Coordinates of C-alpha atoms and ligand atoms in Angstrom, one line a residue:
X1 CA 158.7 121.7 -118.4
X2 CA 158.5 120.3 -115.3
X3 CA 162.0 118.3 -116.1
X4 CA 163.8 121.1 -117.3
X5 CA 162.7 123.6 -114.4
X6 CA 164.3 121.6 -112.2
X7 CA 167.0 120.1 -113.3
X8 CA 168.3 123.3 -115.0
X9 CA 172.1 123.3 -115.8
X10 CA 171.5 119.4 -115.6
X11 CA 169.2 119.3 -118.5
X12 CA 169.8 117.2 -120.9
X13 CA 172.5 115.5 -118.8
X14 CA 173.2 112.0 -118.8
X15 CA 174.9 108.9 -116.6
X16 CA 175.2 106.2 -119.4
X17 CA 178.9 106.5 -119.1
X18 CA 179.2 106.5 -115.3
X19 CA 182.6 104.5 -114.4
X20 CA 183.2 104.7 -118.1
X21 CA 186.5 106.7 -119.4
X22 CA 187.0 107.6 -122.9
X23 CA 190.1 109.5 -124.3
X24 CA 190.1 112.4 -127.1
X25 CA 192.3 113.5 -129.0
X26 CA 191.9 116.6 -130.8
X27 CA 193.5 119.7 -131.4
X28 CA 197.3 117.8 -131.7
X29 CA 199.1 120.9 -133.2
X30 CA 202.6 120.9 -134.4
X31 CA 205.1 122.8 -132.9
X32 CA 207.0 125.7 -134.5
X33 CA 203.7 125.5 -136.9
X34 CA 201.3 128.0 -137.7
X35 CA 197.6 127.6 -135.6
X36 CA 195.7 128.2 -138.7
X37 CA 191.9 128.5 -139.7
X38 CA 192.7 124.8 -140.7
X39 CA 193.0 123.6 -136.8
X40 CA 190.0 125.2 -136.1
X41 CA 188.2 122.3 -137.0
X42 CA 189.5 119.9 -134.9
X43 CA 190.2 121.4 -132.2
X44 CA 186.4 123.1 -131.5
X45 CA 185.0 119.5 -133.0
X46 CA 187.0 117.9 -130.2
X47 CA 186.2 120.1 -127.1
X48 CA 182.8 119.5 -128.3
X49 CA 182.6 116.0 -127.9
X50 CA 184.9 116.3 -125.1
X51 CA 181.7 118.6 -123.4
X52 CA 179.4 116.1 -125.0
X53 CA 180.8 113.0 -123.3
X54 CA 181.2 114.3 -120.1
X55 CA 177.7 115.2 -120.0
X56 CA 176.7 112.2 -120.6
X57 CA 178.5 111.0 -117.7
X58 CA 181.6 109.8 -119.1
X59 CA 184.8 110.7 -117.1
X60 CA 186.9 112.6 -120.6
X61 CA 190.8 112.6 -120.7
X62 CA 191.3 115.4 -123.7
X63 CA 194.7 114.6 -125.3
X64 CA 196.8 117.3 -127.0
X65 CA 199.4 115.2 -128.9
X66 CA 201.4 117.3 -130.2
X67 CA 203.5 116.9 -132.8
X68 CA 207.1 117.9 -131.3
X69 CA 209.4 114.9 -133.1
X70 CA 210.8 114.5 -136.0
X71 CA 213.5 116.0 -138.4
X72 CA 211.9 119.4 -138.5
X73 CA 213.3 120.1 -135.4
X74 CA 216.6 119.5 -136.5
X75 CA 216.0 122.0 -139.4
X76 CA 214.4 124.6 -136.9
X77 CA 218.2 124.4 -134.9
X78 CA 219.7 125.0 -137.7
X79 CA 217.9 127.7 -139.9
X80 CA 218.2 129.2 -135.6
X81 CA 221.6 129.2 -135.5
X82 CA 222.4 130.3 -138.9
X83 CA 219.9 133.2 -139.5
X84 CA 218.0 133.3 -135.4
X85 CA 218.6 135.9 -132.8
X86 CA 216.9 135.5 -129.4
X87 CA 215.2 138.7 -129.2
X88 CA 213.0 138.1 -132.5
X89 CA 212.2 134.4 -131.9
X90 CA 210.9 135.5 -127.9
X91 CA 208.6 138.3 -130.2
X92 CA 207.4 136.7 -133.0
X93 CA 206.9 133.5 -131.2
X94 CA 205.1 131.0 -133.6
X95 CA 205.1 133.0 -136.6
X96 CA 209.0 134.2 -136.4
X97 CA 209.7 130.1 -135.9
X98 CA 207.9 129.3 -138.6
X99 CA 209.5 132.2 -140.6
X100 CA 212.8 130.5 -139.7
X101 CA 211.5 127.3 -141.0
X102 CA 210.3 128.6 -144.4
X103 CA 213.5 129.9 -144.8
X104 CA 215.5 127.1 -144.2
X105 CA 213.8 125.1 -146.7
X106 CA 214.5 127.8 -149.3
X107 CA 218.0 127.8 -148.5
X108 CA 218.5 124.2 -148.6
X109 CA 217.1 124.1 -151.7
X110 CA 220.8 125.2 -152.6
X111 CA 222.3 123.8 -150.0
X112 CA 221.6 120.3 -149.6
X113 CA 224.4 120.3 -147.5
X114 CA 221.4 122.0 -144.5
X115 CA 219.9 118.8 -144.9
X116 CA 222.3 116.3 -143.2
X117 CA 223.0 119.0 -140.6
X118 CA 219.8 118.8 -140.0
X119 CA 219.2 115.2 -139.4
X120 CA 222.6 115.6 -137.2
X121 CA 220.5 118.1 -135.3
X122 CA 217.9 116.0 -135.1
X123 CA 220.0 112.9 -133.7
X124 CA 221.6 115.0 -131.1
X125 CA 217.9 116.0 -129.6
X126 CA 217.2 112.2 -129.7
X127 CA 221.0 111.9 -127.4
X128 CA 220.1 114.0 -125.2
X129 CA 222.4 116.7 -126.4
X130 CA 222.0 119.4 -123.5
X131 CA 222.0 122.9 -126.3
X132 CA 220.0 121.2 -129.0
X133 CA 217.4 120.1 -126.3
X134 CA 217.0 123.1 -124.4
X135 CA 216.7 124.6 -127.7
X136 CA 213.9 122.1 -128.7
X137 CA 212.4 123.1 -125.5
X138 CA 212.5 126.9 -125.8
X139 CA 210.6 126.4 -129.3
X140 CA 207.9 124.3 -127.1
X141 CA 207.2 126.8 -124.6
X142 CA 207.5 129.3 -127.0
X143 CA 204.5 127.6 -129.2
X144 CA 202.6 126.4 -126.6
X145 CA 202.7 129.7 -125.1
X146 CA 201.4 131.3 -127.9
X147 CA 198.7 129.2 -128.8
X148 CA 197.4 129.2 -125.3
X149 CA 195.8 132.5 -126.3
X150 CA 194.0 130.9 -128.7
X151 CA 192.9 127.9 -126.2
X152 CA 191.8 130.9 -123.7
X153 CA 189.5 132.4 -126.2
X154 CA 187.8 129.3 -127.5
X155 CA 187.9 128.3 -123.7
X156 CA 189.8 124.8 -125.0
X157 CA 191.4 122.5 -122.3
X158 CA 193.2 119.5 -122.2
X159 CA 193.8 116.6 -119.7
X160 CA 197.3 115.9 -121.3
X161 CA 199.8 117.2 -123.4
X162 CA 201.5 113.5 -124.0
X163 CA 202.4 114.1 -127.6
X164 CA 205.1 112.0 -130.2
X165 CA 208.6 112.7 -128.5
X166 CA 206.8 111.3 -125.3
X167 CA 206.6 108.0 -126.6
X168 CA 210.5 107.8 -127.9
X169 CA 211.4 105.6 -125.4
X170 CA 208.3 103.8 -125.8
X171 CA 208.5 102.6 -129.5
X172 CA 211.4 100.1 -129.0
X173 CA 208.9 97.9 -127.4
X174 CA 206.4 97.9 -129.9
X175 CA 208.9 97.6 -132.5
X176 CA 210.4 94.2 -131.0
X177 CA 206.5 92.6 -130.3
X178 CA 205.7 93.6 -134.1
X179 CA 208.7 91.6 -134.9
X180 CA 208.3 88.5 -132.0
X181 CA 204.6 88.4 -133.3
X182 CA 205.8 88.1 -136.6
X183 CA 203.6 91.0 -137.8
X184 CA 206.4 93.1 -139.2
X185 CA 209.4 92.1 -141.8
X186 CA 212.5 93.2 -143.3
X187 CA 212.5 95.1 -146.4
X188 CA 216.2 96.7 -147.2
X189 CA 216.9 97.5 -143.9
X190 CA 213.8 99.2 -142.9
X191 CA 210.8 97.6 -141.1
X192 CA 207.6 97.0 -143.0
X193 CA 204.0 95.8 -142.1
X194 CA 202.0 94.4 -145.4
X195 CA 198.3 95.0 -145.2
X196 CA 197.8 94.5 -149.0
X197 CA 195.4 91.7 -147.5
X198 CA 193.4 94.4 -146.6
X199 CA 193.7 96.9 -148.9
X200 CA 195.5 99.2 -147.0
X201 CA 198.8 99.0 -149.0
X202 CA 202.1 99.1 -146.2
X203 CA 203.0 100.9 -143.2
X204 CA 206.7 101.9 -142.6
X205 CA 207.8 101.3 -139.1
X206 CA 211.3 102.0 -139.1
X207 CA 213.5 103.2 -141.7
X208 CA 216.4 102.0 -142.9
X209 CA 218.4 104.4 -140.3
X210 CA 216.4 102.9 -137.4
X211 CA 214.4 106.4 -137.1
X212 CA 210.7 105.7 -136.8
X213 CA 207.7 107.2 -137.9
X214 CA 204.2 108.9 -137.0
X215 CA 202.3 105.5 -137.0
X216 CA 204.8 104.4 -134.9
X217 CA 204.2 106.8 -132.5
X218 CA 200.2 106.4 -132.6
X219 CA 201.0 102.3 -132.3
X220 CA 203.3 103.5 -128.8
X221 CA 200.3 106.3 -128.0
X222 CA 197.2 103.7 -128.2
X223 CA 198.8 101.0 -125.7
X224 CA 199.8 103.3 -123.5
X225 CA 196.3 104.9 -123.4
X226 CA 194.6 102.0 -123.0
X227 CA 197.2 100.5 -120.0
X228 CA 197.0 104.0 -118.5
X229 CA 192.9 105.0 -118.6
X230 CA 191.5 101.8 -119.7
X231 CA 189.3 103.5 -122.1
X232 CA 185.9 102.7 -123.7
X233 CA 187.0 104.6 -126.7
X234 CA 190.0 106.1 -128.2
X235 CA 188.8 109.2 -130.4
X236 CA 191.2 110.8 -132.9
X237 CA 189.4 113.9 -134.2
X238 CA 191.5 114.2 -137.1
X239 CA 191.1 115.3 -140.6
X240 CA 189.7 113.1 -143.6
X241 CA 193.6 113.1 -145.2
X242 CA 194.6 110.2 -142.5
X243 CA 191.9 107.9 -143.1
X244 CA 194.6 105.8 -144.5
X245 CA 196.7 106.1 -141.4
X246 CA 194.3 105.5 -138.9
X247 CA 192.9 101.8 -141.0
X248 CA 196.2 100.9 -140.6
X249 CA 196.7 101.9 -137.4
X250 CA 193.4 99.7 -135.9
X251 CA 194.7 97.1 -138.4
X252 CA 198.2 96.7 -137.0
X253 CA 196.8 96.7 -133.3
X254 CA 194.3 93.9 -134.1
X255 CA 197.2 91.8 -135.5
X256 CA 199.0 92.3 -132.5
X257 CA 196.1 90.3 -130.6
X258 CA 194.2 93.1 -129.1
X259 CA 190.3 93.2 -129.1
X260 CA 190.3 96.6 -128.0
X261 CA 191.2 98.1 -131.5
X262 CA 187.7 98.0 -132.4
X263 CA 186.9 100.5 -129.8
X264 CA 189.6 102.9 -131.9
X265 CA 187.7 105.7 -133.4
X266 CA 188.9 107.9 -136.2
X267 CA 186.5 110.8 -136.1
X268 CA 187.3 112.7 -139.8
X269 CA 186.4 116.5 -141.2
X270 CA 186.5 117.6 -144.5
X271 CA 188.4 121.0 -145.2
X272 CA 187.8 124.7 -144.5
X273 CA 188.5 126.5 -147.1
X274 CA 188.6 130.5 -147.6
X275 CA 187.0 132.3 -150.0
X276 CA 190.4 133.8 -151.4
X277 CA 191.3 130.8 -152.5
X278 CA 192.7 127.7 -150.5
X279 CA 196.1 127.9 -148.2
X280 CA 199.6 127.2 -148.3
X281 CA 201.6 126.9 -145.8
X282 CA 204.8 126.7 -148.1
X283 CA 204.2 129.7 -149.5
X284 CA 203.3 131.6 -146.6
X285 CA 199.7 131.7 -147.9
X286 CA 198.0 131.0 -144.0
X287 CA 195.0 132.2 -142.3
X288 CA 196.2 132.5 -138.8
X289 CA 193.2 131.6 -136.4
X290 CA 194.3 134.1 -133.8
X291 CA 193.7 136.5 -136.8
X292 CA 190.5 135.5 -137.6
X293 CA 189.1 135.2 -134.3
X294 CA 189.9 139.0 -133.6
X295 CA 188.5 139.9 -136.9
X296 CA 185.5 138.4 -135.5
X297 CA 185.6 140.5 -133.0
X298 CA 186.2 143.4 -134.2
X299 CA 183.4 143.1 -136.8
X300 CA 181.1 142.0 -134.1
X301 CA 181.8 145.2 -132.1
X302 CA 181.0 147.8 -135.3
X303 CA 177.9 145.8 -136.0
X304 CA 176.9 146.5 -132.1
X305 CA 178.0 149.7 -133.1
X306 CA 175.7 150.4 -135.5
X307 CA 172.6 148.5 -134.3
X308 CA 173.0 150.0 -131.1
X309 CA 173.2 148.3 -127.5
X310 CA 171.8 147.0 -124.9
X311 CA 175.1 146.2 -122.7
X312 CA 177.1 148.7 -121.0
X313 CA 179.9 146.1 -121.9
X314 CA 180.5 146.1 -125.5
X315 CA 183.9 145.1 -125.6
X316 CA 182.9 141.7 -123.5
X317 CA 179.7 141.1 -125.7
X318 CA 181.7 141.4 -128.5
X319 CA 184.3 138.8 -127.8
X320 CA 181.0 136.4 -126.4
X321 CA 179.2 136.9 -129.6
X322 CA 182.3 137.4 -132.9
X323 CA 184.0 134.1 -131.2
X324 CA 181.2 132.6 -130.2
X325 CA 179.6 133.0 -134.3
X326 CA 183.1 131.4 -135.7
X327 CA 182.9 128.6 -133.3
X328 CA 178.9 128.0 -133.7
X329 CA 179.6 128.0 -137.8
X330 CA 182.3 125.6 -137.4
X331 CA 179.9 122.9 -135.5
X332 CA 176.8 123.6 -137.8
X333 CA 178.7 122.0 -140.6
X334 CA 178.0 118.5 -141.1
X335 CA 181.5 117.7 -140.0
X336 CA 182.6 115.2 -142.9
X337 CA 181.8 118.2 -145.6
X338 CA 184.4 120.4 -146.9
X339 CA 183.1 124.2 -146.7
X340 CA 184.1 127.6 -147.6
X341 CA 184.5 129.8 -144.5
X342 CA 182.3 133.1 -145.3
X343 CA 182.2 136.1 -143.1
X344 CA 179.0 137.0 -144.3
X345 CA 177.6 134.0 -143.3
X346 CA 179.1 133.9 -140.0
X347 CA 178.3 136.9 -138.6
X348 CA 174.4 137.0 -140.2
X349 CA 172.5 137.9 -137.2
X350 CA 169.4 137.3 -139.1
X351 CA 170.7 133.2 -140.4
X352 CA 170.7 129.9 -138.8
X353 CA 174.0 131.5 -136.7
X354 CA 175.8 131.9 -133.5
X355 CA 174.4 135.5 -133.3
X356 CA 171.0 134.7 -133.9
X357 CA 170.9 131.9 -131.0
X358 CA 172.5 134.2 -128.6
X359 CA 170.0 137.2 -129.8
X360 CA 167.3 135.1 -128.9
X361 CA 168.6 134.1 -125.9
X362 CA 169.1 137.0 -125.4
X363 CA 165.6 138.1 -125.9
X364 CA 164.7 135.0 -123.9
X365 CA 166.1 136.7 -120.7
X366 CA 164.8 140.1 -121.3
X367 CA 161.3 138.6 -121.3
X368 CA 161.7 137.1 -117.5
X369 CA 163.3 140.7 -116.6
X370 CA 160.2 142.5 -118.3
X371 CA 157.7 140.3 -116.4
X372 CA 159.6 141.1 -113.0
X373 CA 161.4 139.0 -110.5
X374 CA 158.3 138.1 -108.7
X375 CA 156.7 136.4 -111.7
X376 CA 159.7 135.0 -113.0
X377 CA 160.4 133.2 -109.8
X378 CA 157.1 132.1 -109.5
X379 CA 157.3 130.6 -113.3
X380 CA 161.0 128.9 -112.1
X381 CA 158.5 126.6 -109.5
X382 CA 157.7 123.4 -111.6
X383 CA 154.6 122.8 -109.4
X384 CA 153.0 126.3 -110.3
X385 CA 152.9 125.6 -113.9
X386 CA 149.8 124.9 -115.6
X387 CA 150.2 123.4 -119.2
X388 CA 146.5 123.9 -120.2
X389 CA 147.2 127.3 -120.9
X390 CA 149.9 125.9 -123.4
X391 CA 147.4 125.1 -126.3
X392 CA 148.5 127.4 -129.4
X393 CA 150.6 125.3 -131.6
X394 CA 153.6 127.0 -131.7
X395 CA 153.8 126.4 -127.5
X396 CA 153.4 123.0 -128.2
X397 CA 155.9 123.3 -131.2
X398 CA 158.8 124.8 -128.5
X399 CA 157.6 122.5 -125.9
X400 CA 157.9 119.4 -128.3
X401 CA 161.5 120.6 -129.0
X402 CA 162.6 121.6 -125.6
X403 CA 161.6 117.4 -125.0
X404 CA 164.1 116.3 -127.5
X405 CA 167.1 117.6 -126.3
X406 CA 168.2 114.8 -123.8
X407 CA 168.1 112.0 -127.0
X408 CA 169.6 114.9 -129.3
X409 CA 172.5 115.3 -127.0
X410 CA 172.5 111.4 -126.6
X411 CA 172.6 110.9 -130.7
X412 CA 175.2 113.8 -131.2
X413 CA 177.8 111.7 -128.7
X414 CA 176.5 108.5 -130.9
X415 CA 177.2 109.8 -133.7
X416 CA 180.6 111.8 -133.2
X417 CA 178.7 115.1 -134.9
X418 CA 178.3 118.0 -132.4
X419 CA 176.3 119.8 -135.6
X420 CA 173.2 117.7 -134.5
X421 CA 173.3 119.6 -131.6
X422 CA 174.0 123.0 -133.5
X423 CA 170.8 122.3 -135.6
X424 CA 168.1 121.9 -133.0
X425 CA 169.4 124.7 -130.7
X426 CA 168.8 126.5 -134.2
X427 CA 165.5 124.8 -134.0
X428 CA 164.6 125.7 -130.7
X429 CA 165.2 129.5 -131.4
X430 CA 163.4 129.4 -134.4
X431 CA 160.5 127.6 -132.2
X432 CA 161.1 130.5 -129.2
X433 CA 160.8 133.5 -132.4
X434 CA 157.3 131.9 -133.3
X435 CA 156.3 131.3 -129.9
X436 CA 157.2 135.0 -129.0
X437 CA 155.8 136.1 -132.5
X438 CA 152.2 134.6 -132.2
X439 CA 151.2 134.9 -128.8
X440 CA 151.1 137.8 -126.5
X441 CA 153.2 136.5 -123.1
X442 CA 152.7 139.0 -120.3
X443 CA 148.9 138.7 -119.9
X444 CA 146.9 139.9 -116.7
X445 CA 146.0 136.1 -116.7
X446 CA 148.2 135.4 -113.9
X447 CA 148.2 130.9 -114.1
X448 CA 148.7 132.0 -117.9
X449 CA 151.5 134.3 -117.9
X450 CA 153.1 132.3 -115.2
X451 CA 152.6 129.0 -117.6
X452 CA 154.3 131.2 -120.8
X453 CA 156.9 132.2 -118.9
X454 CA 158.1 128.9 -117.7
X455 CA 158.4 127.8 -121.4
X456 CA 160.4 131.4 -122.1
X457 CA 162.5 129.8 -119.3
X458 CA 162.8 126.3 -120.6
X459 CA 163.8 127.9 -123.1
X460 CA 166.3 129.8 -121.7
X461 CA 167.7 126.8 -120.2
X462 CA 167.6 124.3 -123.1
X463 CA 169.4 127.0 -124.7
X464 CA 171.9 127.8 -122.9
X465 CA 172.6 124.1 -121.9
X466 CA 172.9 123.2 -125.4
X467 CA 175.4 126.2 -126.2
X468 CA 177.8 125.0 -123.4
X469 CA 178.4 122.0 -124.7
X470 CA 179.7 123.4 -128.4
X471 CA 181.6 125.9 -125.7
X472 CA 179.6 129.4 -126.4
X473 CA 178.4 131.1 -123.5
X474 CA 174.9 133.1 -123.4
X475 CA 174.4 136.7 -123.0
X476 CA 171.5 138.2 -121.2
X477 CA 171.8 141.5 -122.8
X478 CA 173.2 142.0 -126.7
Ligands
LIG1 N1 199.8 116.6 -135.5 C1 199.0 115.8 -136.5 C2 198.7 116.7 -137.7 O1 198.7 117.9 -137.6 C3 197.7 115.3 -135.9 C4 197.9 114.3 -134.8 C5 196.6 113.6 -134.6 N2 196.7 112.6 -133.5 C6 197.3 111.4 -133.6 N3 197.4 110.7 -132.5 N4 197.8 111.0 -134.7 O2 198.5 116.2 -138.7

């Protein structure tokens, strides 16, 4: 008690990674692509450990790299200047883009003819062509823009937005030491790395035309990170689909001759499914997370509604608590599992859920109000707390959780998995009901009551402490 009254906001807090920097990526959305319930994964998994990390005192560059090269961009200037009109595009923003884009690869399913304007396209945004970049850039902003919203309710940030077209004129480097290291070899024109050696079949480097490809990008991206921040570790919060990718990306940098590619981490999730049935982004079959996140919302608000309040600010309690529950089920997931998102289960103020931590939280702070400022002051002074009064055994029970944190935190950053975190705040509010269940707290005892209430506000803290760092905040009223 004595530890967590005094170092508050600081609990739990760590300086193993002082002078250390490691770089995370997460999030890495595609431009011109739909932000679905599918990206929710990484990108709350990632600003967790992001939150995680610096806590423990590492200095955290979060990466956003996006995915803004490639051929699909050449498709995106054409289906725009065959079937696109300003006005729509600057309105519909992500979803009128990637209306374009469906339609484009309907058409060209006639028209193959779409295709090798396409590539042109794409060539021309590679040359420096002044319309086809500008255009290129006008879909950027406009994705970026709109996902922003997204980033501002999940309060997400990032250090850099360095994504594949920033390394374009980085790759020719990498290319020619692959091929002076004689790592890489010819194969009918294109550029090949074996790794049958180790199982993990071959990696394209270049095609045939000279374009390159995604791993060449993350071979460019990795260098450049480690010239640039010198990191401990490189994280890649990425789904369990690129396993693949990511051995042979470690691979290929450890036959180039550098050590550091052991400190390469591919961080992988299973899938989120939906109850309806699974998505398809082909088909226009997405769950757009802006969509879900206001549904959240809005069904956190009517169940306010209905069990009445005790906020004057509904409409801010709401967004606190229906965000904060999708966010909260998201990291109690053992990441690596594949899951079925279930509203019921999200939003069950009564489960192992966002809702019910924040309740108690909640609950926690409306204690120290009941008791008065004087007393709850008094119980905020470490020195005026006398544990002899903290017998019963669910006190001990909270107390004996509330001591865990710092190593919890510690193992969660260890082991990649923000859920371990998730579970024993769940643990500690389950410990707080019992406590607050068993035992009467505002006695006329006063060493006693001032001795409960300091573990109501270790509580408190511990909880609150270990909410920030999955990125929820804490109400004092709900
Ligand atoms: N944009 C990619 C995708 O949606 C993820 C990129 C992950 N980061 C990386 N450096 N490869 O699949």
């Amino acid at each position: 008690l004595d530890r967590i009254l005094s170092q508050q906001d600081a609990y739990g807090a760590s300086d193993e990674g002082n002078g250390k920097t490691i770089c995370i990526d997460y999030s890495s959305i595609n431009i011109a692509k739909p932000f679905h319930i599918g990206h929710l994964s990484t990108t709350v998994i990632g600003s967790a450990l992001c939150k995680i990390f610096r806590f423990l005192g590492y200095k955290v560059v979060g990466i956003n790299h996006l995915g803004d090269y490639g051929t699909q961009f050449g498709k995106l200037i054409s289906a725009y200047k065959r079937w696109g009109d300003k006005e729509t595009i600057e309105k519909g923003g992500i979803r009128a883009l990637n209306e374009l884009y469906v339609k484009f690869h309907q058409e060209a399913e006639e028209h193959p003819e779409y295709d090798d304007e396409a590539r042109a396209y794409f060539k021309k945004i590679e040359q420096g062509d002044e319309e086809c970049l500008a255009l290129f850039h006008w879909f950027k902003d406009l994705t970026l823009k709109d996902v922003q919203k997204i980033y501002d309710m999940l309060d997400i940030h990032f250090d850099s937005y360095a994504g594949e077209s920033f390394y374009s004129d980085k790759m020719p480097r990498f290319v020619k030491e692959l091929a002076d290291k004689g790592i890489m070899e010819e194969d009918k024109g294109a550029n090949i790395v074996r790794l049958d050696d180790y199982n993990l079949g071959t990696a394209l480097i270049t095609k045939s035309d000279g374009s390159t490809l995604y791993i060449t990008r993350d071979i460019a991206a990795a260098k450049y990170r480690m010239d640039t921040y010198n990191f401990v570790k490189d994280i890649y919060v990425v789904a369990s689909q690129q396993n693949l990718h990511f051995q042979q990306l470690k691979r290929i940098i450890e036959l180039m001759g550098y050590e550091w590619t052991k400190d390469i981490v591919h961080v992988p999730f299973g899938l989120v499914s939906l109850e309806e049935g699974t998505m398809s982004t082909r088909h226009g079959r997405v769950v757009f997370l802006e969509d879900v996140l206001n549904k959240a919302i809005e069904e956190t608000r009517k169940i306010i509604q209905e069990k009445g309040v005790a906020t004057d600010n509904i409409e801010e309690t709401a967004k606190m608590v229906g965000v904060g529950a999708v966010v909260f089920n998201e990291l109690s997931n053992n990441r690596i599992k594949d899951y079925v998102f279930s509203w019921n289960k999200v939003l069950d103020f009564n489960g192992e859920t966002g809702p019910y931590v924040q309740y108690t939280y909640a609950r926690c702070a409306s204690v120290l109000r009941n008791a008065g400022e004087e007393a709850a002051a008094k119980a905020a002074d470490p020195s005026a707390v006398k544990a002899e009064y903290l017998t019963s055994e669910s006190a001990y029970q909270l107390a004996r959780l509330l001591y865990q944190l710092p190593e919890i935190i510690m193992d969660a950053g260890d082991k990649y998995e923000p859920s371990i975190v998730t579970r024993h705040i769940v643990d500690i509010a389950q410990g707080f009901n019992r406590f607050y269940h068993d035992e009467h707290i505002l006695v006329d005892n006063e060493e006693e009551k001032t001795a409960k209430l300091a573990l109501v506000l270790a509580a408190k803290t511990a909880i609150r402490n270990g909410l920030a760092l999955l990125g929820m905040d804490a109400p004092e009223r709900m």
